Amino acid sequence: IGFIEYQSFVNHPILFPIPPFFGETEINLLTFMLVNKIESPMISLINQEVLISISQGKLNCLVISSGHISTYVTPVWKGKGLR
């Protein structure tokens, strides 16, 4: 990231959607990079399926995420993604 782009992230909160089946190691590495390198004052890591269900106004639903390589089906119950 260039100097101008990097400076635009400093002191801004970050909302980062976590993809399905994102491991604890990846979450720890991502958090370390966001806190120490970008110096963000607040980081929210939220399950991608929960964000999709909230955007549709549903607390209980079945989210189907289809990508280039794989497709995931995740139930969301009371605003929490079940794995």
PDB file of C-alpha atoms in Angstrom:
ATOM      1  CA  ILE A   1       0.000   0.000   0.000  1.00  0.00           C
ATOM      2  CA  GLY A   2       1.358   3.396  -0.924  1.00  0.00           C
ATOM      3  CA  PHE A   3       1.849   6.192   1.601  1.00  0.00           C
ATOM      4  CA  ILE A   4      -1.242   8.160   0.553  1.00  0.00           C
ATOM      5  CA  GLU A   5      -3.496   5.094   0.580  1.00  0.00           C
ATOM      6  CA  TYR A   6      -2.068   3.896   3.911  1.00  0.00           C
ATOM      7  CA  GLN A   7      -2.626   7.256   5.601  1.00  0.00           C
ATOM      8  CA  SER A   8      -6.299   7.269   4.605  1.00  0.00           C
ATOM      9  CA  PHE A   9      -6.947   4.195   6.826  1.00  0.00           C
ATOM     10  CA  VAL A  10      -5.243   5.473   9.992  1.00  0.00           C
ATOM     11  CA  ASN A  11      -7.614   6.284  12.880  1.00  0.00           C
ATOM     12  CA  HIS A  12     -10.712   4.934  11.140  1.00  0.00           C
ATOM     13  CA  PRO A  13     -12.792   2.003  12.391  1.00  0.00           C
ATOM     14  CA  ILE A  14     -12.835  -1.084  10.173  1.00  0.00           C
ATOM     15  CA  LEU A  15     -15.693  -3.543   9.633  1.00  0.00           C
ATOM     16  CA  PHE A  16     -14.327  -6.746   8.126  1.00  0.00           C
ATOM     17  CA  PRO A  17     -16.685  -9.533   7.013  1.00  0.00           C
ATOM     18  CA  ILE A  18     -15.237 -12.973   7.791  1.00  0.00           C
ATOM     19  CA  PRO A  19     -15.775 -15.538   5.013  1.00  0.00           C
ATOM     20  CA  PRO A  20     -17.244 -18.947   5.856  1.00  0.00           C
ATOM     21  CA  PHE A  21     -14.852 -21.377   7.523  1.00  0.00           C
ATOM     22  CA  PHE A  22     -12.211 -18.702   8.187  1.00  0.00           C
ATOM     23  CA  GLY A  23      -9.821 -20.317  10.671  1.00  0.00           C
ATOM     24  CA  GLU A  24      -8.628 -18.955  13.999  1.00  0.00           C
ATOM     25  CA  THR A  25      -5.072 -18.615  12.667  1.00  0.00           C
ATOM     26  CA  GLU A  26      -6.240 -16.400   9.812  1.00  0.00           C
ATOM     27  CA  ILE A  27      -8.364 -14.291  12.181  1.00  0.00           C
ATOM     28  CA  ASN A  28      -5.390 -13.790  14.524  1.00  0.00           C
ATOM     29  CA  LEU A  29      -3.106 -12.816  11.635  1.00  0.00           C
ATOM     30  CA  LEU A  30      -5.694 -10.426  10.189  1.00  0.00           C
ATOM     31  CA  THR A  31      -6.267  -8.799  13.589  1.00  0.00           C
ATOM     32  CA  PHE A  32      -2.528  -8.421  14.146  1.00  0.00           C
ATOM     33  CA  MET A  33      -2.072  -6.738  10.765  1.00  0.00           C
ATOM     34  CA  LEU A  34      -5.021  -4.376  11.228  1.00  0.00           C
ATOM     35  CA  VAL A  35      -4.003  -3.307  14.737  1.00  0.00           C
ATOM     36  CA  ASN A  36      -0.236  -3.041  14.295  1.00  0.00           C
ATOM     37  CA  LYS A  37       0.220  -2.073  10.659  1.00  0.00           C
ATOM     38  CA  ILE A  38      -2.840   0.020   9.824  1.00  0.00           C
ATOM     39  CA  GLU A  39      -3.291   1.356  13.390  1.00  0.00           C
ATOM     40  CA  SER A  40      -7.059   1.130  13.347  1.00  0.00           C
ATOM     41  CA  PRO A  41      -8.693   2.221  16.633  1.00  0.00           C
ATOM     42  CA  MET A  42     -11.590  -0.248  16.293  1.00  0.00           C
ATOM     43  CA  ILE A  43     -11.963  -3.511  14.395  1.00  0.00           C
ATOM     44  CA  SER A  44     -15.191  -5.483  13.998  1.00  0.00           C
ATOM     45  CA  LEU A  45     -14.864  -8.971  12.554  1.00  0.00           C
ATOM     46  CA  ILE A  46     -18.349 -10.205  11.674  1.00  0.00           C
ATOM     47  CA  ASN A  47     -19.486 -13.417  10.013  1.00  0.00           C
ATOM     48  CA  GLN A  48     -20.310 -12.729   6.357  1.00  0.00           C
ATOM     49  CA  GLU A  49     -23.555 -14.710   6.508  1.00  0.00           C
ATOM     50  CA  VAL A  50     -24.779 -12.721   9.516  1.00  0.00           C
ATOM     51  CA  LEU A  51     -24.195  -9.463   7.609  1.00  0.00           C
ATOM     52  CA  ILE A  52     -26.174 -10.838   4.660  1.00  0.00           C
ATOM     53  CA  SER A  53     -29.099 -11.859   6.869  1.00  0.00           C
ATOM     54  CA  ILE A  54     -29.129  -8.500   8.696  1.00  0.00           C
ATOM     55  CA  SER A  55     -29.068  -6.633   5.378  1.00  0.00           C
ATOM     56  CA  GLN A  56     -32.238  -8.529   4.405  1.00  0.00           C
ATOM     57  CA  GLY A  57     -33.896  -7.774   7.753  1.00  0.00           C
ATOM     58  CA  LYS A  58     -33.919 -11.427   8.851  1.00  0.00           C
ATOM     59  CA  LEU A  59     -32.593 -12.857  12.123  1.00  0.00           C
ATOM     60  CA  ASN A  60     -33.365 -16.454  11.108  1.00  0.00           C
ATOM     61  CA  CYS A  61     -32.553 -17.617   7.589  1.00  0.00           C
ATOM     62  CA  LEU A  62     -30.517 -19.942   5.406  1.00  0.00           C
ATOM     63  CA  VAL A  63     -27.717 -18.179   3.505  1.00  0.00           C
ATOM     64  CA  ILE A  64     -26.297 -19.742   0.355  1.00  0.00           C
ATOM     65  CA  SER A  65     -22.940 -18.270  -0.683  1.00  0.00           C
ATOM     66  CA  SER A  66     -21.791 -19.293  -4.134  1.00  0.00           C
ATOM     67  CA  GLY A  67     -18.350 -18.360  -5.365  1.00  0.00           C
ATOM     68  CA  HIS A  68     -15.914 -19.222  -8.122  1.00  0.00           C
ATOM     69  CA  ILE A  69     -14.598 -22.375  -6.469  1.00  0.00           C
ATOM     70  CA  SER A  70     -17.121 -23.433  -3.849  1.00  0.00           C
ATOM     71  CA  THR A  71     -20.631 -23.008  -2.471  1.00  0.00           C
ATOM     72  CA  TYR A  72     -21.486 -22.737   1.231  1.00  0.00           C
ATOM     73  CA  VAL A  73     -24.840 -23.115   2.949  1.00  0.00           C
ATOM     74  CA  THR A  74     -24.970 -21.569   6.416  1.00  0.00           C
ATOM     75  CA  PRO A  75     -27.984 -21.381   8.726  1.00  0.00           C
ATOM     76  CA  VAL A  76     -28.362 -18.165  10.718  1.00  0.00           C
ATOM     77  CA  TRP A  77     -30.380 -18.452  13.932  1.00  0.00           C
ATOM     78  CA  LYS A  78     -31.191 -15.415  16.078  1.00  0.00           C
ATOM     79  CA  GLY A  79     -28.489 -13.377  14.346  1.00  0.00           C
ATOM     80  CA  LYS A  80     -25.679 -15.910  14.799  1.00  0.00           C
ATOM     81  CA  GLY A  81     -24.154 -18.057  12.093  1.00  0.00           C
ATOM     82  CA  LEU A  82     -24.190 -21.776  12.895  1.00  0.00           C
ATOM     83  CA  ARG A  83     -21.351 -23.948  11.679  1.00  0.00           C
TER      84      ARG A  83
END
